[in-house]
mmCIF file of C-alpha atoms and ligand atoms in Angstrom:
data_model
loop_
_atom_site.group_PDB
_atom_site.id
_atom_site.type_symbol
_atom_site.label_atom_id
_atom_site.label_comp_id
_atom_site.label_asym_id
_atom_site.label_seq_id
_atom_site.Cartn_x
_atom_site.Cartn_y
_atom_site.Cartn_z
ATOM 1 C CA UNK A 212 61.036 152.093 162.551
ATOM 2 C CA UNK A 213 63.189 152.164 159.243
ATOM 3 C CA UNK A 214 66.886 151.275 158.664
ATOM 4 C CA UNK A 215 67.692 154.873 158.139
ATOM 5 C CA UNK A 216 65.813 156.258 161.418
ATOM 6 C CA UNK A 217 67.539 153.557 163.668
ATOM 7 C CA UNK A 218 71.060 154.346 162.041
ATOM 8 C CA UNK A 219 70.625 158.069 162.518
ATOM 9 C CA UNK A 220 69.867 157.701 166.379
ATOM 10 C CA UNK A 221 73.192 155.572 166.785
ATOM 11 C CA UNK A 222 75.438 157.336 164.673
ATOM 12 C CA UNK A 223 76.472 160.457 166.827
ATOM 13 C CA UNK A 224 77.556 158.076 169.909
ATOM 14 C CA UNK A 225 81.255 157.907 170.361
ATOM 15 C CA UNK A 226 82.055 159.409 166.919
ATOM 16 C CA UNK A 227 85.289 161.583 166.850
ATOM 17 C CA UNK A 228 84.654 164.976 165.031
ATOM 18 C CA UNK A 229 88.180 165.377 164.038
ATOM 19 C CA UNK A 230 88.631 161.707 162.256
ATOM 20 C CA UNK A 231 84.974 160.905 161.719
ATOM 21 C CA UNK A 232 85.781 157.635 163.331
ATOM 22 C CA UNK A 233 84.636 156.038 166.284
ATOM 23 C CA UNK A 234 85.716 155.005 169.680
ATOM 24 C CA UNK A 235 83.269 152.940 171.457
ATOM 25 C CA UNK A 236 85.172 151.085 174.046
ATOM 26 C CA UNK A 237 83.368 148.880 176.127
ATOM 27 C CA UNK A 238 82.312 149.788 179.973
ATOM 28 C CA UNK A 239 83.258 153.549 178.701
ATOM 29 C CA UNK A 240 80.719 156.630 178.404
ATOM 30 C CA UNK A 241 79.995 155.886 174.621
ATOM 31 C CA UNK A 242 79.577 152.011 175.517
ATOM 32 C CA UNK A 243 76.897 153.288 178.052
ATOM 33 C CA UNK A 244 75.493 155.525 175.530
ATOM 34 C CA UNK A 245 75.041 152.646 173.017
ATOM 35 C CA UNK A 246 73.638 150.582 175.655
ATOM 36 C CA UNK A 247 70.712 153.102 176.390
ATOM 37 C CA UNK A 248 70.213 153.375 172.570
ATOM 38 C CA UNK A 249 69.829 149.672 172.510
ATOM 39 C CA UNK A 250 67.474 149.232 175.330
ATOM 40 C CA UNK A 251 65.229 152.507 173.899
ATOM 41 C CA UNK A 252 65.105 150.744 170.392
ATOM 42 C CA UNK A 253 64.095 147.500 171.821
ATOM 43 C CA UNK A 254 61.565 149.040 174.096
ATOM 44 C CA UNK A 255 60.138 151.313 171.403
ATOM 45 C CA UNK A 256 59.873 148.276 169.450
ATOM 46 C CA UNK A 257 58.169 146.137 172.049
ATOM 47 C CA UNK A 258 60.987 143.820 173.106
ATOM 48 C CA UNK A 259 61.875 142.515 176.285
ATOM 49 C CA UNK A 260 65.623 143.574 177.070
ATOM 50 C CA UNK A 261 67.933 142.065 179.287
ATOM 51 C CA UNK A 262 71.815 142.114 180.091
ATOM 52 C CA UNK A 263 73.585 138.957 180.802
ATOM 53 C CA UNK A 264 76.412 138.279 183.395
ATOM 54 C CA UNK A 265 79.014 138.887 180.787
ATOM 55 C CA UNK A 266 77.780 142.327 179.644
ATOM 56 C CA UNK A 267 76.096 141.010 176.537
ATOM 57 C CA UNK A 268 72.916 142.942 175.581
ATOM 58 C CA UNK A 269 69.746 140.929 174.794
ATOM 59 C CA UNK A 270 66.138 141.972 173.550
ATOM 60 C CA UNK A 271 63.690 139.168 172.906
ATOM 61 C CA UNK A 272 60.635 139.021 170.679
ATOM 62 C CA UNK A 273 58.569 136.159 172.392
ATOM 63 C CA UNK A 274 61.571 135.296 174.482
ATOM 64 C CA UNK A 275 64.140 134.594 175.992
ATOM 65 C CA UNK A 276 64.620 131.074 174.406
ATOM 66 C CA UNK A 277 64.697 128.287 176.393
ATOM 67 C CA UNK A 278 65.735 124.571 175.812
ATOM 68 C CA UNK A 279 62.287 123.725 175.461
ATOM 69 C CA UNK A 280 61.372 126.788 173.000
ATOM 70 C CA UNK A 281 65.063 127.851 171.581
ATOM 71 C CA UNK A 282 65.190 131.080 169.763
ATOM 72 C CA UNK A 283 66.447 132.424 166.464
ATOM 73 C CA UNK A 284 69.064 135.073 167.708
ATOM 74 C CA UNK A 285 70.501 137.724 165.331
ATOM 75 C CA UNK A 286 72.748 140.749 166.240
ATOM 76 C CA UNK A 287 76.590 141.751 166.106
ATOM 77 C CA UNK A 288 78.499 144.382 168.419
ATOM 78 C CA UNK A 289 78.419 148.167 169.085
ATOM 79 C CA UNK A 290 82.168 148.512 170.158
ATOM 80 C CA UNK A 291 84.785 149.956 167.851
ATOM 81 C CA UNK A 292 88.458 149.572 167.299
ATOM 82 C CA UNK A 293 90.272 152.856 167.821
ATOM 83 C CA UNK A 294 89.077 155.441 165.131
ATOM 84 C CA UNK A 295 87.090 152.346 163.693
ATOM 85 C CA UNK A 296 84.296 152.872 160.936
ATOM 86 C CA UNK A 297 80.287 153.309 161.687
ATOM 87 C CA UNK A 298 79.226 149.830 160.073
ATOM 88 C CA UNK A 299 81.617 147.214 161.531
ATOM 89 C CA UNK A 300 79.376 145.690 164.247
ATOM 90 C CA UNK A 301 76.653 148.445 164.536
ATOM 91 C CA UNK A 302 75.408 147.477 161.003
ATOM 92 C CA UNK A 303 74.215 143.938 162.331
ATOM 93 C CA UNK A 304 72.442 145.432 165.437
ATOM 94 C CA UNK A 305 70.671 148.123 163.725
ATOM 95 C CA UNK A 306 69.761 145.856 160.758
ATOM 96 C CA UNK A 307 68.436 142.937 163.543
ATOM 97 C CA UNK A 308 65.924 145.732 164.923
ATOM 98 C CA UNK A 309 65.105 147.028 161.610
ATOM 99 C CA UNK A 310 64.501 143.438 160.157
ATOM 100 C CA UNK A 311 61.948 142.853 163.148
ATOM 101 C CA UNK A 312 60.487 146.136 162.706
ATOM 102 C CA UNK A 313 59.496 145.169 159.103
ATOM 103 C CA UNK A 314 58.490 141.830 160.006
ATOM 104 C CA UNK A 315 55.957 143.184 162.444
ATOM 105 C CA UNK A 316 54.863 145.527 159.991
ATOM 106 C CA UNK A 317 54.223 142.832 157.716
ATOM 107 C CA UNK A 318 52.060 141.168 160.273
ATOM 108 C CA UNK A 319 54.654 138.094 160.831
ATOM 109 C CA UNK A 320 54.023 135.933 163.697
ATOM 110 C CA UNK A 321 57.082 134.241 165.016
ATOM 111 C CA UNK A 322 56.358 130.312 165.848
ATOM 112 C CA UNK A 323 59.613 130.651 168.080
ATOM 113 C CA UNK A 324 61.263 133.509 170.057
ATOM 114 C CA UNK A 325 63.320 135.778 167.761
ATOM 115 C CA UNK A 326 66.548 137.661 169.783
ATOM 116 C CA UNK A 327 68.953 140.220 169.098
ATOM 117 C CA UNK A 328 72.120 140.157 170.700
ATOM 118 C CA UNK A 329 75.065 143.010 171.239
ATOM 119 C CA UNK A 330 77.980 141.396 172.068
ATOM 120 C CA UNK A 331 80.482 143.435 174.424
ATOM 121 C CA UNK A 332 84.331 143.964 173.771
ATOM 122 C CA UNK A 333 84.259 142.176 170.088
ATOM 123 C CA UNK A 334 87.289 144.016 168.880
ATOM 124 C CA UNK A 335 89.517 143.482 172.057
ATOM 125 C CA UNK A 336 90.460 147.172 171.584
ATOM 126 C CA UNK A 337 90.212 147.854 175.536
ATOM 127 C CA UNK A 338 91.144 144.511 177.270
ATOM 128 C CA UNK A 339 93.026 142.899 174.458
ATOM 129 C CA UNK A 340 90.923 139.772 173.708
ATOM 130 C CA UNK A 341 88.652 139.752 170.792
ATOM 131 C CA UNK A 342 85.237 138.675 170.933
ATOM 132 C CA UNK A 343 85.381 138.693 174.817
ATOM 133 C CA UNK A 344 81.808 138.912 175.738
ATOM 134 C CA UNK A 345 80.931 135.753 173.204
ATOM 135 C CA UNK A 346 84.064 133.789 174.439
ATOM 136 C CA UNK A 347 82.679 134.246 178.196
ATOM 137 C CA UNK A 348 79.250 133.220 177.025
ATOM 138 C CA UNK A 349 80.525 130.061 175.232
ATOM 139 C CA UNK A 350 82.988 129.253 177.985
ATOM 140 C CA UNK A 351 86.082 129.672 175.576
ATOM 141 C CA UNK A 352 88.160 131.883 178.230
ATOM 142 C CA UNK A 353 88.548 131.256 181.899
ATOM 143 C CA UNK A 354 86.261 133.977 183.955
ATOM 144 C CA UNK A 355 89.227 134.473 186.284
ATOM 145 C CA UNK A 356 91.707 135.097 183.661
ATOM 146 C CA UNK A 357 89.079 137.459 182.039
ATOM 147 C CA UNK A 358 88.340 139.685 185.324
ATOM 148 C CA UNK A 359 92.228 140.187 185.417
ATOM 149 C CA UNK A 360 92.683 141.461 181.840
ATOM 150 C CA UNK A 361 93.646 145.245 182.041
ATOM 151 C CA UNK A 362 93.593 148.148 179.712
ATOM 152 C CA UNK A 363 96.246 150.660 178.828
ATOM 153 C CA UNK A 364 95.796 152.392 182.252
ATOM 154 C CA UNK A 365 96.098 149.093 184.182
ATOM 155 C CA UNK A 366 92.010 149.216 184.985
ATOM 156 C CA UNK A 367 90.871 145.436 185.081
ATOM 157 C CA UNK A 368 87.980 144.185 183.156
ATOM 158 C CA UNK A 369 86.362 143.593 186.708
ATOM 159 C CA UNK A 370 87.006 147.017 187.954
ATOM 160 C CA UNK A 371 85.551 148.404 184.862
ATOM 161 C CA UNK A 372 82.360 146.408 185.133
ATOM 162 C CA UNK A 373 82.052 147.255 188.644
ATOM 163 C CA UNK A 374 82.279 150.896 187.994
ATOM 164 C CA UNK A 375 79.522 150.527 185.536
ATOM 165 C CA UNK A 376 77.523 148.798 187.974
ATOM 166 C CA UNK A 377 77.775 145.132 186.784
ATOM 167 C CA UNK A 378 78.821 142.454 189.203
ATOM 168 C CA UNK A 379 82.356 140.787 187.356
ATOM 169 C CA UNK A 380 81.718 137.642 189.783
ATOM 170 C CA UNK A 381 78.656 136.879 187.217
ATOM 171 C CA UNK A 382 80.989 136.396 184.159
ATOM 172 C CA UNK A 383 81.591 133.095 182.697
ATOM 173 C CA UNK A 384 79.791 130.595 180.473
ATOM 174 C CA UNK A 385 75.716 130.765 180.469
ATOM 175 C CA UNK A 386 74.647 127.263 179.528
ATOM 176 C CA UNK A 387 70.879 127.872 179.941
ATOM 177 C CA UNK A 388 71.116 131.012 177.532
ATOM 178 C CA UNK A 389 73.147 128.873 175.054
ATOM 179 C CA UNK A 390 70.578 125.961 175.188
ATOM 180 C CA UNK A 391 67.903 128.579 174.407
ATOM 181 C CA UNK A 392 69.504 129.497 171.034
ATOM 182 C CA UNK A 393 68.387 127.394 168.250
ATOM 183 C CA UNK A 394 70.638 129.490 165.705
ATOM 184 C CA UNK A 395 72.581 132.669 165.490
ATOM 185 C CA UNK A 396 72.705 134.696 162.471
ATOM 186 C CA UNK A 397 75.050 137.744 162.164
ATOM 187 C CA UNK A 398 74.768 140.212 159.541
ATOM 188 C CA UNK A 399 78.038 142.107 159.021
ATOM 189 C CA UNK A 400 79.553 144.895 156.599
ATOM 190 C CA UNK A 401 82.021 142.757 154.542
ATOM 191 C CA UNK A 402 85.702 143.644 155.312
ATOM 192 C CA UNK A 403 86.773 143.237 151.958
ATOM 193 C CA UNK A 404 85.359 144.050 148.271
ATOM 194 C CA UNK A 405 84.499 140.225 146.979
ATOM 195 C CA UNK A 406 80.852 141.146 146.816
ATOM 196 C CA UNK A 407 81.514 144.390 144.710
ATOM 197 C CA UNK A 408 83.469 142.361 142.282
ATOM 198 C CA UNK A 409 80.791 140.011 141.980
ATOM 199 C CA UNK A 410 77.911 142.745 141.927
ATOM 200 C CA UNK A 411 76.138 141.594 144.739
ATOM 201 C CA UNK A 412 74.819 143.478 147.669
ATOM 202 C CA UNK A 413 74.406 140.507 150.112
ATOM 203 C CA UNK A 414 76.663 137.438 150.355
ATOM 204 C CA UNK A 415 76.510 134.491 152.605
ATOM 205 C CA UNK A 416 79.610 133.444 154.876
ATOM 206 C CA UNK A 417 81.171 130.019 154.824
ATOM 207 C CA UNK A 418 84.226 130.379 157.210
ATOM 208 C CA UNK A 419 86.730 132.397 159.010
ATOM 209 C CA UNK A 420 90.499 132.038 158.977
ATOM 210 C CA UNK A 421 91.989 130.907 162.096
ATOM 211 C CA UNK A 422 93.614 134.208 163.760
ATOM 212 C CA UNK A 423 95.283 135.499 166.818
ATOM 213 C CA UNK A 424 97.384 138.273 168.363
ATOM 214 C CA UNK A 425 100.437 137.922 169.882
ATOM 215 C CA UNK A 426 102.032 140.415 172.111
ATOM 216 C CA UNK A 427 105.797 140.899 172.083
ATOM 217 C CA UNK A 428 107.620 142.919 174.895
ATOM 218 C CA UNK A 429 111.386 144.037 173.693
ATOM 219 C CA UNK A 430 113.193 145.065 176.864
ATOM 220 C CA UNK A 431 116.384 147.184 176.657
ATOM 221 C CA UNK A 432 118.593 149.839 178.321
ATOM 222 C CA UNK A 433 117.536 153.439 178.095
ATOM 223 C CA UNK A 434 120.255 156.122 177.195
ATOM 224 C CA UNK A 435 120.859 159.277 175.695
ATOM 225 C CA UNK A 436 120.341 159.328 172.309
ATOM 226 C CA UNK A 437 122.824 161.994 171.317
ATOM 227 C CA UNK A 438 125.804 160.466 173.359
ATOM 228 C CA UNK A 439 125.638 156.582 173.662
ATOM 229 C CA UNK A 440 127.920 155.164 170.899
ATOM 230 C CA UNK A 441 126.333 152.628 168.640
ATOM 231 C CA UNK A 442 127.927 149.384 169.911
ATOM 232 C CA UNK A 443 127.255 150.286 173.493
ATOM 233 C CA UNK A 444 123.149 150.630 172.843
ATOM 234 C CA UNK A 445 120.730 147.904 173.663
ATOM 235 C CA UNK A 446 118.014 149.569 171.600
ATOM 236 C CA UNK A 447 114.814 147.450 171.615
ATOM 237 C CA UNK A 448 113.331 149.341 168.575
ATOM 238 C CA UNK A 449 115.810 147.460 166.430
ATOM 239 C CA UNK A 450 114.571 143.943 166.781
ATOM 240 C CA UNK A 451 110.971 145.273 166.817
ATOM 241 C CA UNK A 452 111.900 146.984 163.236
ATOM 242 C CA UNK A 453 113.224 143.534 162.274
ATOM 243 C CA UNK A 454 110.113 141.542 163.342
ATOM 244 C CA UNK A 455 107.722 144.259 161.641
ATOM 245 C CA UNK A 456 109.730 143.469 158.341
ATOM 246 C CA UNK A 457 109.688 139.865 158.908
ATOM 247 C CA UNK A 458 105.939 139.923 159.640
ATOM 248 C CA UNK A 459 105.530 141.325 155.995
ATOM 249 C CA UNK A 460 108.005 138.716 154.176
ATOM 250 C CA UNK A 461 106.506 135.661 156.124
ATOM 251 C CA UNK A 462 102.836 136.804 155.218
ATOM 252 C CA UNK A 463 103.811 137.043 151.590
ATOM 253 C CA UNK A 464 105.557 133.791 151.776
ATOM 254 C CA UNK A 465 102.888 131.861 153.349
ATOM 255 C CA UNK A 466 100.218 133.610 151.394
ATOM 256 C CA UNK A 467 98.835 134.884 154.973
ATOM 257 C CA UNK A 468 98.489 138.174 156.874
ATOM 258 C CA UNK A 469 100.732 139.586 159.407
ATOM 259 C CA UNK A 470 100.173 142.889 160.827
ATOM 260 C CA UNK A 471 101.868 145.001 163.644
ATOM 261 C CA UNK A 472 99.087 147.769 164.226
ATOM 262 C CA UNK A 473 99.762 148.629 167.901
ATOM 263 C CA UNK A 474 103.133 149.573 169.254
ATOM 264 C CA UNK A 475 104.275 151.445 172.283
ATOM 265 C CA UNK A 476 107.859 152.592 173.012
ATOM 266 C CA UNK A 477 108.751 153.532 176.615
ATOM 267 C CA UNK A 478 109.290 155.763 177.817
ATOM 268 C CA UNK A 479 108.494 157.524 174.795
ATOM 269 C CA UNK A 480 111.227 160.175 174.296
ATOM 270 C CA UNK A 481 112.271 161.747 170.875
ATOM 271 C CA UNK A 482 115.533 161.969 172.244
ATOM 272 C CA UNK A 483 116.289 158.845 174.121
ATOM 273 C CA UNK A 484 116.768 155.172 173.326
ATOM 274 C CA UNK A 485 113.633 153.240 174.428
ATOM 275 C CA UNK A 486 113.519 151.242 177.793
ATOM 276 C CA UNK A 487 111.168 148.871 175.998
ATOM 277 C CA UNK A 488 108.871 148.567 173.125
ATOM 278 C CA UNK A 489 105.663 146.576 173.359
ATOM 279 C CA UNK A 490 104.098 145.497 170.021
ATOM 280 C CA UNK A 491 101.231 143.502 169.090
ATOM 281 C CA UNK A 492 101.153 141.181 166.166
ATOM 282 C CA UNK A 493 97.676 139.961 164.842
ATOM 283 C CA UNK A 494 98.412 137.109 162.308
ATOM 284 C CA UNK A 495 95.746 135.108 160.254
ATOM 285 C CA UNK A 496 96.089 132.340 157.628
ATOM 286 C CA UNK A 497 93.902 129.928 155.619
ATOM 287 C CA UNK A 498 94.890 126.913 157.714
ATOM 288 C CA UNK A 499 96.106 126.354 161.174
ATOM 289 C CA UNK A 500 99.340 124.926 160.548
ATOM 290 C CA UNK A 501 100.090 127.717 157.905
ATOM 291 C CA UNK A 502 99.424 130.329 160.519
ATOM 292 C CA UNK A 503 101.550 128.394 163.222
ATOM 293 C CA UNK A 504 104.612 128.340 160.640
ATOM 294 C CA UNK A 505 104.063 132.245 159.942
ATOM 295 C CA UNK A 506 104.130 133.194 163.589
ATOM 296 C CA UNK A 507 107.145 130.683 164.158
ATOM 297 C CA UNK A 508 109.130 132.732 161.480
ATOM 298 C CA UNK A 509 108.328 135.910 163.159
ATOM 299 C CA UNK A 510 109.248 134.982 166.442
ATOM 300 C CA UNK A 511 112.736 133.292 165.036
ATOM 301 C CA UNK A 512 113.627 136.629 163.535
ATOM 302 C CA UNK A 513 112.675 138.703 166.450
ATOM 303 C CA UNK A 514 114.589 136.500 169.063
ATOM 304 C CA UNK A 515 117.465 136.685 167.010
ATOM 305 C CA UNK A 516 117.469 140.283 166.178
ATOM 306 C CA UNK A 517 116.863 140.831 170.006
ATOM 307 C CA UNK A 518 120.213 138.647 170.985
ATOM 308 C CA UNK A 519 121.922 140.625 168.238
ATOM 309 C CA UNK A 520 121.137 143.834 169.935
ATOM 310 C CA UNK A 521 121.192 142.708 173.699
ATOM 311 C CA UNK A 522 117.806 143.164 173.910
ATOM 312 C CA UNK A 523 115.574 140.855 176.054
ATOM 313 C CA UNK A 524 112.164 139.201 174.288
ATOM 314 C CA UNK A 525 108.873 137.909 175.918
ATOM 315 C CA UNK A 526 106.362 136.819 173.382
ATOM 316 C CA UNK A 527 102.688 135.383 174.506
ATOM 317 C CA UNK A 528 99.549 134.750 172.758
ATOM 318 C CA UNK A 529 96.821 137.046 174.055
ATOM 319 C CA UNK A 530 93.878 135.352 172.106
ATOM 320 C CA UNK A 531 93.167 132.758 169.117
ATOM 321 C CA UNK A 532 90.375 131.732 167.371
ATOM 322 C CA UNK A 533 90.796 128.475 165.268
ATOM 323 C CA UNK A 534 89.215 127.700 161.685
ATOM 324 C CA UNK A 535 85.802 128.282 161.573
ATOM 325 C CA UNK A 536 83.253 126.685 159.322
ATOM 326 C CA UNK A 537 79.841 127.764 159.564
ATOM 327 C CA UNK A 538 77.031 125.185 159.644
ATOM 328 C CA UNK A 539 76.620 123.906 156.280
ATOM 329 C CA UNK A 540 72.750 123.357 156.190
ATOM 330 C CA UNK A 541 72.078 126.710 157.879
ATOM 331 C CA UNK A 542 74.749 128.373 155.001
ATOM 332 C CA UNK A 543 72.695 126.434 152.127
ATOM 333 C CA UNK A 544 69.122 127.181 153.437
ATOM 334 C CA UNK A 545 70.053 131.017 153.701
ATOM 335 C CA UNK A 546 71.145 131.059 150.314
ATOM 336 C CA UNK A 547 68.081 129.282 149.157
ATOM 337 C CA UNK A 548 65.806 131.590 150.913
ATOM 338 C CA UNK A 549 67.651 134.522 149.573
ATOM 339 C CA UNK A 550 67.364 132.903 145.867
ATOM 340 C CA UNK A 551 63.478 132.484 146.598
ATOM 341 C CA UNK A 552 63.343 136.475 147.536
ATOM 342 C CA UNK A 553 65.288 137.238 144.510
ATOM 343 C CA UNK A 554 68.840 137.762 145.916
ATOM 344 C CA UNK A 555 71.416 135.600 144.387
ATOM 345 C CA UNK A 556 73.936 135.720 147.688
ATOM 346 C CA UNK A 557 77.506 134.369 146.767
ATOM 347 C CA UNK A 558 79.356 132.294 149.373
ATOM 348 C CA UNK A 559 82.638 133.495 150.936
ATOM 349 C CA UNK A 560 85.190 133.003 153.358
ATOM 350 C CA UNK A 561 86.572 136.175 155.353
ATOM 351 C CA UNK A 562 89.708 136.730 157.417
ATOM 352 C CA UNK A 563 87.911 139.080 159.807
ATOM 353 C CA UNK A 564 86.886 137.818 163.253
ATOM 354 C CA UNK A 565 83.208 137.779 164.507
ATOM 355 C CA UNK A 566 81.602 136.619 167.516
ATOM 356 C CA UNK A 567 79.527 134.312 165.188
ATOM 357 C CA UNK A 568 82.961 132.294 164.672
ATOM 358 C CA UNK A 569 82.898 131.941 168.319
ATOM 359 C CA UNK A 570 79.236 130.988 169.051
ATOM 360 C CA UNK A 571 79.740 128.552 166.129
ATOM 361 C CA UNK A 572 81.563 126.054 168.238
ATOM 362 C CA UNK A 573 78.570 126.025 170.449
ATOM 363 C CA UNK A 574 75.228 126.476 168.239
ATOM 364 C CA UNK A 575 74.358 126.485 164.486
ATOM 365 C CA UNK A 576 75.707 129.783 163.000
ATOM 366 C CA UNK A 577 75.824 131.484 160.177
ATOM 367 C CA UNK A 578 76.534 135.018 158.592
ATOM 368 C CA UNK A 579 75.205 137.500 156.039
ATOM 369 C CA UNK A 580 77.688 139.889 154.300
ATOM 370 C CA UNK A 581 76.665 143.603 152.905
ATOM 371 C CA UNK A 582 78.731 144.957 149.981
ATOM 372 C CA UNK A 583 81.373 147.175 151.258
ATOM 373 C CA UNK A 584 82.289 148.958 147.789
ATOM 374 C CA UNK A 585 86.066 149.975 148.523
ATOM 375 C CA UNK A 586 86.502 146.970 151.049
ATOM 376 C CA UNK A 587 88.235 149.325 153.539
ATOM 377 C CA UNK A 588 87.372 148.382 157.469
ATOM 378 C CA UNK A 589 88.575 149.402 160.914
ATOM 379 C CA UNK A 590 89.021 152.844 159.396
ATOM 380 C CA UNK A 591 86.598 156.011 159.216
ATOM 381 C CA UNK A 592 86.371 155.511 155.622
ATOM 382 C CA UNK A 593 84.497 152.324 156.054
ATOM 383 C CA UNK A 594 81.280 152.521 154.211
ATOM 384 C CA UNK A 595 78.196 150.685 152.829
ATOM 385 C CA UNK A 596 75.602 152.380 150.539
ATOM 386 C CA UNK A 597 72.241 152.856 152.209
ATOM 387 C CA UNK A 598 70.509 150.599 149.450
ATOM 388 C CA UNK A 599 72.806 147.797 150.506
ATOM 389 C CA UNK A 600 71.789 148.271 154.016
ATOM 390 C CA UNK A 601 68.209 148.101 153.053
ATOM 391 C CA UNK A 602 68.987 144.836 150.774
ATOM 392 C CA UNK A 603 70.814 143.485 154.102
ATOM 393 C CA UNK A 604 67.617 144.141 156.285
ATOM 394 C CA UNK A 605 65.497 142.310 153.503
ATOM 395 C CA UNK A 606 67.807 139.530 153.416
ATOM 396 C CA UNK A 607 67.897 139.318 157.060
ATOM 397 C CA UNK A 608 64.239 139.499 157.443
ATOM 398 C CA UNK A 609 63.774 136.887 155.215
ATOM 399 C CA UNK A 610 66.279 134.672 156.616
ATOM 400 C CA UNK A 611 64.603 135.277 160.171
ATOM 401 C CA UNK A 612 60.961 134.640 159.137
ATOM 402 C CA UNK A 613 62.382 131.328 157.610
ATOM 403 C CA UNK A 614 63.861 130.111 160.651
ATOM 404 C CA UNK A 615 61.616 131.470 163.174
ATOM 405 C CA UNK A 616 58.344 130.875 161.364
ATOM 406 C CA UNK A 617 57.988 126.929 161.635
ATOM 407 C CA UNK A 618 57.871 125.449 164.876
HETATM 408 C C1 GLV B 225 87.554 141.972 164.073
HETATM 409 O O1 GLV B 225 87.179 142.915 163.429
HETATM 410 C C2 GLV B 225 88.800 141.348 163.768
HETATM 411 O O2 GLV B 225 89.005 140.664 162.653
HETATM 412 O O3 GLV B 225 89.733 141.647 164.383
HETATM 413 MN MN1 MN B 226 86.291 144.528 163.392
HETATM 414 MN MN1 MN B 227 82.759 143.301 163.475
#
């Protein structure tokens, strides 16, 4: 099965015809469609499929891996941000199947099992915690806390999983599954344009910036927009606005990144002062102490502005990923394998989060990036050229053959 064929089958699922973007939230109908696609593709390739207790999907060539015969695993995620691009996540899963199909066609016989994983809720778009499926697998989040996470409509993860026929009592760390993984290699579209600047189709990751999400709840007093005198107002929108501006200033000052990408004003009337504003801060920095300073600066401005306007403020961290340095030996080995195959792959760090970043704490992990000519991601405009996707498949196949070819 070629990359193009596999890609074309997945492309319509969860696509919004108006924006051209994707909305593939976990445990929804588009997610179910992606799961059916995964199972069908794996079965067509003669792979054995499985779904772990956390809802992550697995397909095994000669597996599953075990502590005695651990597997080389590749894959990514199929869920998306709202109005997300086609490539963030699915490129890694489709490339995994295409690479296996290619190796099969070449008559390759793996000396150890090869697995394909599709991790659930990587974006945290529905339940707020990024990389939820891999965090649960790796024991990086308390299952009881995860079960109670809820979406915008108040539906908990436990309820959503139950409705999809999964038992939420089964979520949590899976030591047996982890012990059966010798290495995890995730292929992903680059979410920046460094490779394009270097003229390279494929790169190798060496790390991920520390990053996290914070929720800020500003509570004010709802009132009439046309009659309430300015001094009498307790308008939660004003400290939120101060926080948004502070995020930009603090990010520039610290050479970091800070974004308010999601805001909910309640009750949401154009002619009323809001009763509350809920806002989510996404902050990322090259080092953990810089990240802490960045968030602290934004929090101070938000707190001062809230006090000035008689508004309450509660701030809480919803998720956090410490700095990730991928396995150095695996990184160098991938660079060498690609060089031997005629691909000069630059090594680069990224500010984007990945399941690979979570798994790196538990198993030797690496990443391959595929060129993104505009660098745009988390947007319908995200794109990679088909030739570069093919180069990514070739690179992944070479890496899998190297890692799984020796006993
Ligand atoms: C995932 O794409 C993230 O970096 O938020
Ligand atoms: Mn993403
Ligand atoms: Mn991703």
